[in-house]
Amino acid sequence: MDSSKSKSCFHGISSRELSSFRVRKRPFIDELASDFIEIGAVAIEHDADPTPPLAISFCKASKNSHIFAVSDEAGYVSLFDSRRKLSSSASHQENAEKARISDWVAHENAIFDVCWIKEDSHILTASGDQTIKVWDALEKKCIGVLMLHTGSVKCLSSHPTNSDLVVSGSRDGCFAIWDLRCKINCRSRYDGVCLTATSMVKGAHASSQARRGRQGKAAAASITSLLYLKDEVSIATAGAADSVVKFWDTRNLKSHVTRACSKPESSSKKGISSLSQDSKGVFLTASCMDNRVYLYNVIQLDKGPMQTFSGCQIESFYVKAAISPDADHILSGSSNGYAHIWKVGYILKNKLFLFYVIHEHDLVSNGNQVNKPQAEPIILKNHHGEVTAVDWCPSEIGKIATTADDFTVRIWNIENKYCSTSRSPSSIRRRVNAISSTESREVLMNDNEESGSSDLSNEPLHQIRVSSPSHPIAPTFLLSTPEGHKKKLLASISDTNETSSFEQTPEPAMNSPSSVLNPPSSLKRKTIKDYFVAAP
């Protein structure tokens, strides 16, 4: 099958730095996009008995991304084809029969989460029977059972590049890391080979106010959501007891290495229902029980949430939210029966293209960045019950799926007239090459001498090479920017040249925010705590 593995932003930069290829154009949802239309709805029922869907996930490989899996309270997994043309006049049951690829009983209990792995050839199911099963999606055959949790398994996430590594969270307050290659020779009442966890963390989000048992121990607080981050070594977890996202280094799980949380005075309601990250791993969202969705930058966690989105009602932990793969939008369910979509983006004045330079602990842009989300969300109103699980199609930009307690899954898409085929401002990159700061200075000075002064609004885009000697592990960019901003960049490079005697040792590399997602080889054996610690 075709694979569409998503690398982190730093992996992408590194690959372009070596090959210098031009970025491929891709579609994106234009700023004018405000109309999502329902393109079909299917009923979730078995033997004429409707059941509420609990989780939904599109396939990850681009070849199969039109296929999505739905799990439900009855223990079924159903696969549907979102490209089937469904009639608005037909019943939801008739549409389900037309779009359904297959379904089967995966557990004798509710399935709270599903996760595609191994280029969509296998699927994982997390159930209330305290087990995780590994399924051959084509044969509908169980090939492995993961058994260690003592409570309902609520969430799953696979390693971004190695699908044999999986992390799970449970109502027992633990999260566990599994290696599907480590099998043991035992059989249970379940079909398939048994697997045991390689490591487990207990009480990851224990509440100090929880009721204590006879032995004086606090009751376990459920793990409601988790993510295997794109740096390939970190895990983010969230629970029902607090509104804190904790980050763990899989190489040293004795304690979490950093945390992110919303303002404690914002609401008395605690708990996070879901986490999500974009395809590059730069942004992370947390949907909280205070009816807000918080957006974080994973390399600026110490600064708290970048943006806060409100308007939805999150009255149960079944209500989920997800950021789009391109990080342009956030989709959330709601207890009021609606789905909400917020625009995430930056307002660029003078039509300047945005580029980022990693400098100290800030992301600096050459445009006037306004960190302000759109005031009101787009509201999708066709459901007739609490909207719970949601997901974005990874390759068809603008296609989304929503589930609800009205026993339906609805597929939506952006109207074609609003969809642009040009590149979004955040995706503009001419080339990326590694060059020295001295050469960068010469290029800038030569361009200044040749071009002279010109009107900012009419001048062409020139290629400028930017490097940062103060951050030896940060890649060097070849970027496009208007002439008017070269003076600032030149001054910055001039200042850094004065510290040319700076030794590029592991100590300053620790303080570079870019090392979070792409640590230097000299620091591979360090814990990720070193990368998250902010400079004094």
PDB file of N, CA and C in Angstrom, residues 60-128:
ATOM      1  N   LYS A  60      -4.420   6.396   7.189  1.00  0.00           N
ATOM      2  CA  LYS A  60      -3.313   7.343   7.169  1.00  0.00           C
ATOM      3  C   LYS A  60      -2.603   7.416   5.821  1.00  0.00           C
ATOM      4  N   ALA A  61      -2.523   6.306   5.093  1.00  0.00           N
ATOM      5  CA  ALA A  61      -1.856   6.310   3.793  1.00  0.00           C
ATOM      6  C   ALA A  61      -2.718   7.042   2.772  1.00  0.00           C
ATOM      7  N   SER A  62      -2.094   7.851   1.915  1.00  0.00           N
ATOM      8  CA  SER A  62      -2.846   8.670   0.963  1.00  0.00           C
ATOM      9  C   SER A  62      -3.704   7.826   0.023  1.00  0.00           C
ATOM     10  N   LYS A  63      -3.245   6.627  -0.293  1.00  0.00           N
ATOM     11  CA  LYS A  63      -3.994   5.760  -1.200  1.00  0.00           C
ATOM     12  C   LYS A  63      -5.315   5.318  -0.585  1.00  0.00           C
ATOM     13  N   ASN A  64      -5.354   5.203   0.729  1.00  0.00           N
ATOM     14  CA  ASN A  64      -6.542   4.678   1.398  1.00  0.00           C
ATOM     15  C   ASN A  64      -7.259   5.710   2.256  1.00  0.00           C
ATOM     16  N   SER A  65      -6.858   6.963   2.182  1.00  0.00           N
ATOM     17  CA  SER A  65      -7.342   7.957   3.145  1.00  0.00           C
ATOM     18  C   SER A  65      -8.831   8.250   3.013  1.00  0.00           C
ATOM     19  N   HIS A  66      -9.476   7.774   1.952  1.00  0.00           N
ATOM     20  CA  HIS A  66     -10.919   7.959   1.827  1.00  0.00           C
ATOM     21  C   HIS A  66     -11.695   6.940   2.663  1.00  0.00           C
ATOM     22  N   ILE A  67     -10.986   5.943   3.188  1.00  0.00           N
ATOM     23  CA  ILE A  67     -11.618   4.910   4.007  1.00  0.00           C
ATOM     24  C   ILE A  67     -11.512   5.318   5.480  1.00  0.00           C
ATOM     25  N   PHE A  68     -12.589   5.160   6.231  1.00  0.00           N
ATOM     26  CA  PHE A  68     -12.536   5.471   7.648  1.00  0.00           C
ATOM     27  C   PHE A  68     -13.151   4.328   8.457  1.00  0.00           C
ATOM     28  N   ALA A  69     -12.646   4.174   9.673  1.00  0.00           N
ATOM     29  CA  ALA A  69     -13.124   3.145  10.596  1.00  0.00           C
ATOM     30  C   ALA A  69     -13.934   3.796  11.703  1.00  0.00           C
ATOM     31  N   VAL A  70     -15.015   3.141  12.093  1.00  0.00           N
ATOM     32  CA  VAL A  70     -15.871   3.606  13.178  1.00  0.00           C
ATOM     33  C   VAL A  70     -16.025   2.470  14.183  1.00  0.00           C
ATOM     34  N   SER A  71     -15.827   2.773  15.442  1.00  0.00           N
ATOM     35  CA  SER A  71     -16.105   1.801  16.505  1.00  0.00           C
ATOM     36  C   SER A  71     -17.299   2.288  17.309  1.00  0.00           C
ATOM     37  N   ASP A  72     -17.997   1.357  17.955  1.00  0.00           N
ATOM     38  CA  ASP A  72     -19.224   1.749  18.633  1.00  0.00           C
ATOM     39  C   ASP A  72     -19.371   1.059  19.980  1.00  0.00           C
ATOM     40  N   GLU A  73     -20.455   1.386  20.626  1.00  0.00           N
ATOM     41  CA  GLU A  73     -20.713   0.903  21.976  1.00  0.00           C
ATOM     42  C   GLU A  73     -21.017  -0.587  22.019  1.00  0.00           C
ATOM     43  N   ALA A  74     -21.420  -1.152  20.895  1.00  0.00           N
ATOM     44  CA  ALA A  74     -21.752  -2.573  20.842  1.00  0.00           C
ATOM     45  C   ALA A  74     -20.534  -3.459  20.602  1.00  0.00           C
ATOM     46  N   GLY A  75     -19.350  -2.864  20.385  1.00  0.00           N
ATOM     47  CA  GLY A  75     -18.142  -3.643  20.175  1.00  0.00           C
ATOM     48  C   GLY A  75     -17.833  -3.952  18.730  1.00  0.00           C
ATOM     49  N   TYR A  76     -18.487  -3.259  17.804  1.00  0.00           N
ATOM     50  CA  TYR A  76     -18.251  -3.466  16.379  1.00  0.00           C
ATOM     51  C   TYR A  76     -17.211  -2.486  15.851  1.00  0.00           C
ATOM     52  N   VAL A  77     -16.506  -2.917  14.800  1.00  0.00           N
ATOM     53  CA  VAL A  77     -15.691  -2.035  13.972  1.00  0.00           C
ATOM     54  C   VAL A  77     -16.279  -2.060  12.573  1.00  0.00           C
ATOM     55  N   SER A  78     -16.551  -0.889  12.013  1.00  0.00           N
ATOM     56  CA  SER A  78     -17.125  -0.776  10.666  1.00  0.00           C
ATOM     57  C   SER A  78     -16.216   0.068   9.804  1.00  0.00           C
ATOM     58  N   LEU A  79     -15.975  -0.372   8.581  1.00  0.00           N
ATOM     59  CA  LEU A  79     -15.177   0.372   7.610  1.00  0.00           C
ATOM     60  C   LEU A  79     -16.085   0.909   6.522  1.00  0.00           C
ATOM     61  N   PHE A  80     -15.922   2.212   6.203  1.00  0.00           N
ATOM     62  CA  PHE A  80     -16.747   2.867   5.202  1.00  0.00           C
ATOM     63  C   PHE A  80     -15.872   3.559   4.171  1.00  0.00           C
ATOM     64  N   ASP A  81     -16.443   3.748   2.974  1.00  0.00           N
ATOM     65  CA  ASP A  81     -15.782   4.468   1.890  1.00  0.00           C
ATOM     66  C   ASP A  81     -16.430   5.844   1.762  1.00  0.00           C
ATOM     67  N   SER A  82     -15.669   6.899   2.064  1.00  0.00           N
ATOM     68  CA  SER A  82     -16.228   8.255   2.048  1.00  0.00           C
ATOM     69  C   SER A  82     -16.415   8.804   0.638  1.00  0.00           C
ATOM     70  N   ARG A  83     -15.899   8.096  -0.374  1.00  0.00           N
ATOM     71  CA  ARG A  83     -16.039   8.575  -1.756  1.00  0.00           C
ATOM     72  C   ARG A  83     -17.307   8.065  -2.433  1.00  0.00           C
ATOM     73  N   ARG A  84     -18.021   7.188  -1.784  1.00  0.00           N
ATOM     74  CA  ARG A  84     -19.287   6.715  -2.358  1.00  0.00           C
ATOM     75  C   ARG A  84     -20.287   7.865  -2.397  1.00  0.00           C
ATOM     76  N   LYS A  85     -20.966   8.010  -3.491  1.00  0.00           N
ATOM     77  CA  LYS A  85     -21.956   9.076  -3.627  1.00  0.00           C
ATOM     78  C   LYS A  85     -23.232   8.647  -2.922  1.00  0.00           C
ATOM     79  N   LEU A  86     -23.543   9.367  -1.861  1.00  0.00           N
ATOM     80  CA  LEU A  86     -24.695   9.030  -1.050  1.00  0.00           C
ATOM     81  C   LEU A  86     -25.841   9.993  -1.355  1.00  0.00           C
ATOM     82  N   SER A  87     -27.019   9.463  -1.414  1.00  0.00           N
ATOM     83  CA  SER A  87     -28.191  10.251  -1.774  1.00  0.00           C
ATOM     84  C   SER A  87     -28.768  10.929  -0.542  1.00  0.00           C
ATOM     85  N   SER A  88     -29.111  12.191  -0.703  1.00  0.00           N
ATOM     86  CA  SER A  88     -29.728  12.920   0.406  1.00  0.00           C
ATOM     87  C   SER A  88     -31.166  12.480   0.630  1.00  0.00           C
ATOM     88  N   SER A  89     -31.770  11.885  -0.407  1.00  0.00           N
ATOM     89  CA  SER A  89     -33.155  11.419  -0.280  1.00  0.00           C
ATOM     90  C   SER A  89     -33.244  10.022   0.319  1.00  0.00           C
ATOM     91  N   ALA A  90     -32.145   9.290   0.289  1.00  0.00           N
ATOM     92  CA  ALA A  90     -32.143   7.932   0.839  1.00  0.00           C
ATOM     93  C   ALA A  90     -32.012   7.994   2.357  1.00  0.00           C
ATOM     94  N   SER A  91     -32.393   6.927   3.020  1.00  0.00           N
ATOM     95  CA  SER A  91     -32.277   6.863   4.474  1.00  0.00           C
ATOM     96  C   SER A  91     -30.823   6.653   4.867  1.00  0.00           C
ATOM     97  N   HIS A  92     -30.511   6.945   6.112  1.00  0.00           N
ATOM     98  CA  HIS A  92     -29.154   6.746   6.587  1.00  0.00           C
ATOM     99  C   HIS A  92     -28.771   5.266   6.562  1.00  0.00           C
ATOM    100  N   GLN A  93     -29.752   4.394   6.765  1.00  0.00           N
ATOM    101  CA  GLN A  93     -29.493   2.956   6.705  1.00  0.00           C
ATOM    102  C   GLN A  93     -29.133   2.529   5.285  1.00  0.00           C
ATOM    103  N   GLU A  94     -29.820   3.072   4.293  1.00  0.00           N
ATOM    104  CA  GLU A  94     -29.521   2.738   2.894  1.00  0.00           C
ATOM    105  C   GLU A  94     -28.142   3.258   2.502  1.00  0.00           C
ATOM    106  N   ASN A  95     -27.809   4.458   2.961  1.00  0.00           N
ATOM    107  CA  ASN A  95     -26.482   4.996   2.677  1.00  0.00           C
ATOM    108  C   ASN A  95     -25.390   4.165   3.343  1.00  0.00           C
ATOM    109  N   ALA A  96     -25.675   3.664   4.533  1.00  0.00           N
ATOM    110  CA  ALA A  96     -24.696   2.837   5.231  1.00  0.00           C
ATOM    111  C   ALA A  96     -24.428   1.549   4.457  1.00  0.00           C
ATOM    112  N   GLU A  97     -25.465   0.949   3.939  1.00  0.00           N
ATOM    113  CA  GLU A  97     -25.285  -0.273   3.156  1.00  0.00           C
ATOM    114  C   GLU A  97     -24.467  -0.006   1.892  1.00  0.00           C
ATOM    115  N   LYS A  98     -24.639   1.161   1.320  1.00  0.00           N
ATOM    116  CA  LYS A  98     -23.925   1.501   0.095  1.00  0.00           C
ATOM    117  C   LYS A  98     -22.458   1.820   0.354  1.00  0.00           C
ATOM    118  N   ALA A  99     -22.192   2.489   1.464  1.00  0.00           N
ATOM    119  CA  ALA A  99     -20.823   2.937   1.742  1.00  0.00           C
ATOM    120  C   ALA A  99     -20.013   1.937   2.556  1.00  0.00           C
ATOM    121  N   ARG A 100     -20.674   0.990   3.202  1.00  0.00           N
ATOM    122  CA  ARG A 100     -19.954   0.069   4.078  1.00  0.00           C
ATOM    123  C   ARG A 100     -19.069  -0.876   3.284  1.00  0.00           C
ATOM    124  N   ILE A 101     -17.820  -1.012   3.731  1.00  0.00           N
ATOM    125  CA  ILE A 101     -16.878  -1.967   3.140  1.00  0.00           C
ATOM    126  C   ILE A 101     -16.953  -3.288   3.882  1.00  0.00           C
ATOM    127  N   SER A 102     -16.922  -3.219   5.210  1.00  0.00           N
ATOM    128  CA  SER A 102     -17.022  -4.412   6.038  1.00  0.00           C
ATOM    129  C   SER A 102     -17.291  -4.008   7.469  1.00  0.00           C
ATOM    130  N   ASP A 103     -17.712  -4.954   8.288  1.00  0.00           N
ATOM    131  CA  ASP A 103     -17.814  -4.745   9.728  1.00  0.00           C
ATOM    132  C   ASP A 103     -17.720  -6.092  10.429  1.00  0.00           C
ATOM    133  N   TRP A 104     -17.344  -6.059  11.703  1.00  0.00           N
ATOM    134  CA  TRP A 104     -17.217  -7.293  12.468  1.00  0.00           C
ATOM    135  C   TRP A 104     -17.243  -6.975  13.964  1.00  0.00           C
ATOM    136  N   VAL A 105     -17.561  -7.992  14.742  1.00  0.00           N
ATOM    137  CA  VAL A 105     -17.547  -7.850  16.194  1.00  0.00           C
ATOM    138  C   VAL A 105     -16.105  -7.995  16.663  1.00  0.00           C
ATOM    139  N   ALA A 106     -15.550  -6.917  17.195  1.00  0.00           N
ATOM    140  CA  ALA A 106     -14.153  -6.925  17.631  1.00  0.00           C
ATOM    141  C   ALA A 106     -14.024  -7.207  19.121  1.00  0.00           C
ATOM    142  N   HIS A 107     -14.988  -6.766  19.914  1.00  0.00           N
ATOM    143  CA  HIS A 107     -14.986  -6.976  21.362  1.00  0.00           C
ATOM    144  C   HIS A 107     -16.416  -7.206  21.821  1.00  0.00           C
ATOM    145  N   GLU A 108     -16.550  -7.798  22.978  1.00  0.00           N
ATOM    146  CA  GLU A 108     -17.864  -7.960  23.597  1.00  0.00           C
ATOM    147  C   GLU A 108     -18.107  -6.827  24.579  1.00  0.00           C
ATOM    148  N   ASN A 109     -17.608  -5.681  24.262  1.00  0.00           N
ATOM    149  CA  ASN A 109     -17.741  -4.491  25.098  1.00  0.00           C
ATOM    150  C   ASN A 109     -17.527  -3.281  24.198  1.00  0.00           C
ATOM    151  N   ALA A 110     -17.743  -2.098  24.740  1.00  0.00           N
ATOM    152  CA  ALA A 110     -17.593  -0.871  23.960  1.00  0.00           C
ATOM    153  C   ALA A 110     -16.147  -0.694  23.516  1.00  0.00           C
ATOM    154  N   ILE A 111     -15.966  -0.118  22.314  1.00  0.00           N
ATOM    155  CA  ILE A 111     -14.639   0.186  21.779  1.00  0.00           C
ATOM    156  C   ILE A 111     -14.483   1.702  21.801  1.00  0.00           C
ATOM    157  N   PHE A 112     -13.551   2.174  22.647  1.00  0.00           N
ATOM    158  CA  PHE A 112     -13.410   3.613  22.865  1.00  0.00           C
ATOM    159  C   PHE A 112     -12.451   4.287  21.890  1.00  0.00           C
ATOM    160  N   ASP A 113     -11.590   3.524  21.236  1.00  0.00           N
ATOM    161  CA  ASP A 113     -10.639   4.148  20.310  1.00  0.00           C
ATOM    162  C   ASP A 113     -10.190   3.125  19.271  1.00  0.00           C
ATOM    163  N   VAL A 114      -9.840   3.630  18.094  1.00  0.00           N
ATOM    164  CA  VAL A 114      -9.297   2.806  17.016  1.00  0.00           C
ATOM    165  C   VAL A 114      -8.063   3.516  16.460  1.00  0.00           C
ATOM    166  N   CYS A 115      -7.116   2.739  15.957  1.00  0.00           N
ATOM    167  CA  CYS A 115      -5.862   3.310  15.467  1.00  0.00           C
ATOM    168  C   CYS A 115      -5.338   2.467  14.315  1.00  0.00           C
ATOM    169  N   TRP A 116      -5.130   3.108  13.159  1.00  0.00           N
ATOM    170  CA  TRP A 116      -4.567   2.423  11.990  1.00  0.00           C
ATOM    171  C   TRP A 116      -3.050   2.326  12.131  1.00  0.00           C
ATOM    172  N   ILE A 117      -2.487   1.170  11.752  1.00  0.00           N
ATOM    173  CA  ILE A 117      -1.037   0.987  11.769  1.00  0.00           C
ATOM    174  C   ILE A 117      -0.611   0.164  10.566  1.00  0.00           C
ATOM    175  N   LYS A 118       0.703   0.086  10.356  1.00  0.00           N
ATOM    176  CA  LYS A 118       1.314  -0.738   9.308  1.00  0.00           C
ATOM    177  C   LYS A 118       0.704  -0.457   7.933  1.00  0.00           C
ATOM    178  N   GLU A 119       0.753   0.815   7.559  1.00  0.00           N
ATOM    179  CA  GLU A 119       0.256   1.279   6.261  1.00  0.00           C
ATOM    180  C   GLU A 119      -1.190   0.864   6.034  1.00  0.00           C
ATOM    181  N   ASP A 120      -1.989   0.938   7.103  1.00  0.00           N
ATOM    182  CA  ASP A 120      -3.425   0.680   7.071  1.00  0.00           C
ATOM    183  C   ASP A 120      -3.791  -0.779   6.834  1.00  0.00           C
ATOM    184  N   SER A 121      -2.843  -1.675   6.964  1.00  0.00           N
ATOM    185  CA  SER A 121      -3.160  -3.093   6.825  1.00  0.00           C
ATOM    186  C   SER A 121      -3.687  -3.676   8.135  1.00  0.00           C
ATOM    187  N   HIS A 122      -3.406  -3.001   9.259  1.00  0.00           N
ATOM    188  CA  HIS A 122      -3.849  -3.460  10.566  1.00  0.00           C
ATOM    189  C   HIS A 122      -4.530  -2.315  11.301  1.00  0.00           C
ATOM    190  N   ILE A 123      -5.372  -2.704  12.242  1.00  0.00           N
ATOM    191  CA  ILE A 123      -6.075  -1.708  13.037  1.00  0.00           C
ATOM    192  C   ILE A 123      -6.108  -2.175  14.491  1.00  0.00           C
ATOM    193  N   LEU A 124      -5.898  -1.220  15.415  1.00  0.00           N
ATOM    194  CA  LEU A 124      -5.934  -1.500  16.840  1.00  0.00           C
ATOM    195  C   LEU A 124      -7.257  -1.032  17.417  1.00  0.00           C
ATOM    196  N   THR A 125      -7.785  -1.798  18.374  1.00  0.00           N
ATOM    197  CA  THR A 125      -9.038  -1.432  19.026  1.00  0.00           C
ATOM    198  C   THR A 125      -8.839  -1.440  20.534  1.00  0.00           C
ATOM    199  N   ALA A 126      -9.287  -0.385  21.205  1.00  0.00           N
ATOM    200  CA  ALA A 126      -9.176  -0.249  22.661  1.00  0.00           C
ATOM    201  C   ALA A 126     -10.573  -0.384  23.253  1.00  0.00           C
ATOM    202  N   SER A 127     -10.721  -1.288  24.205  1.00  0.00           N
ATOM    203  CA  SER A 127     -12.065  -1.657  24.634  1.00  0.00           C
ATOM    204  C   SER A 127     -12.271  -1.536  26.133  1.00  0.00           C
ATOM    205  N   GLY A 128     -13.556  -1.549  26.503  1.00  0.00           N
ATOM    206  CA  GLY A 128     -13.937  -1.567  27.902  1.00  0.00           C
ATOM    207  C   GLY A 128     -13.689  -2.903  28.567  1.00  0.00           C
TER     208      GLY A 128
END
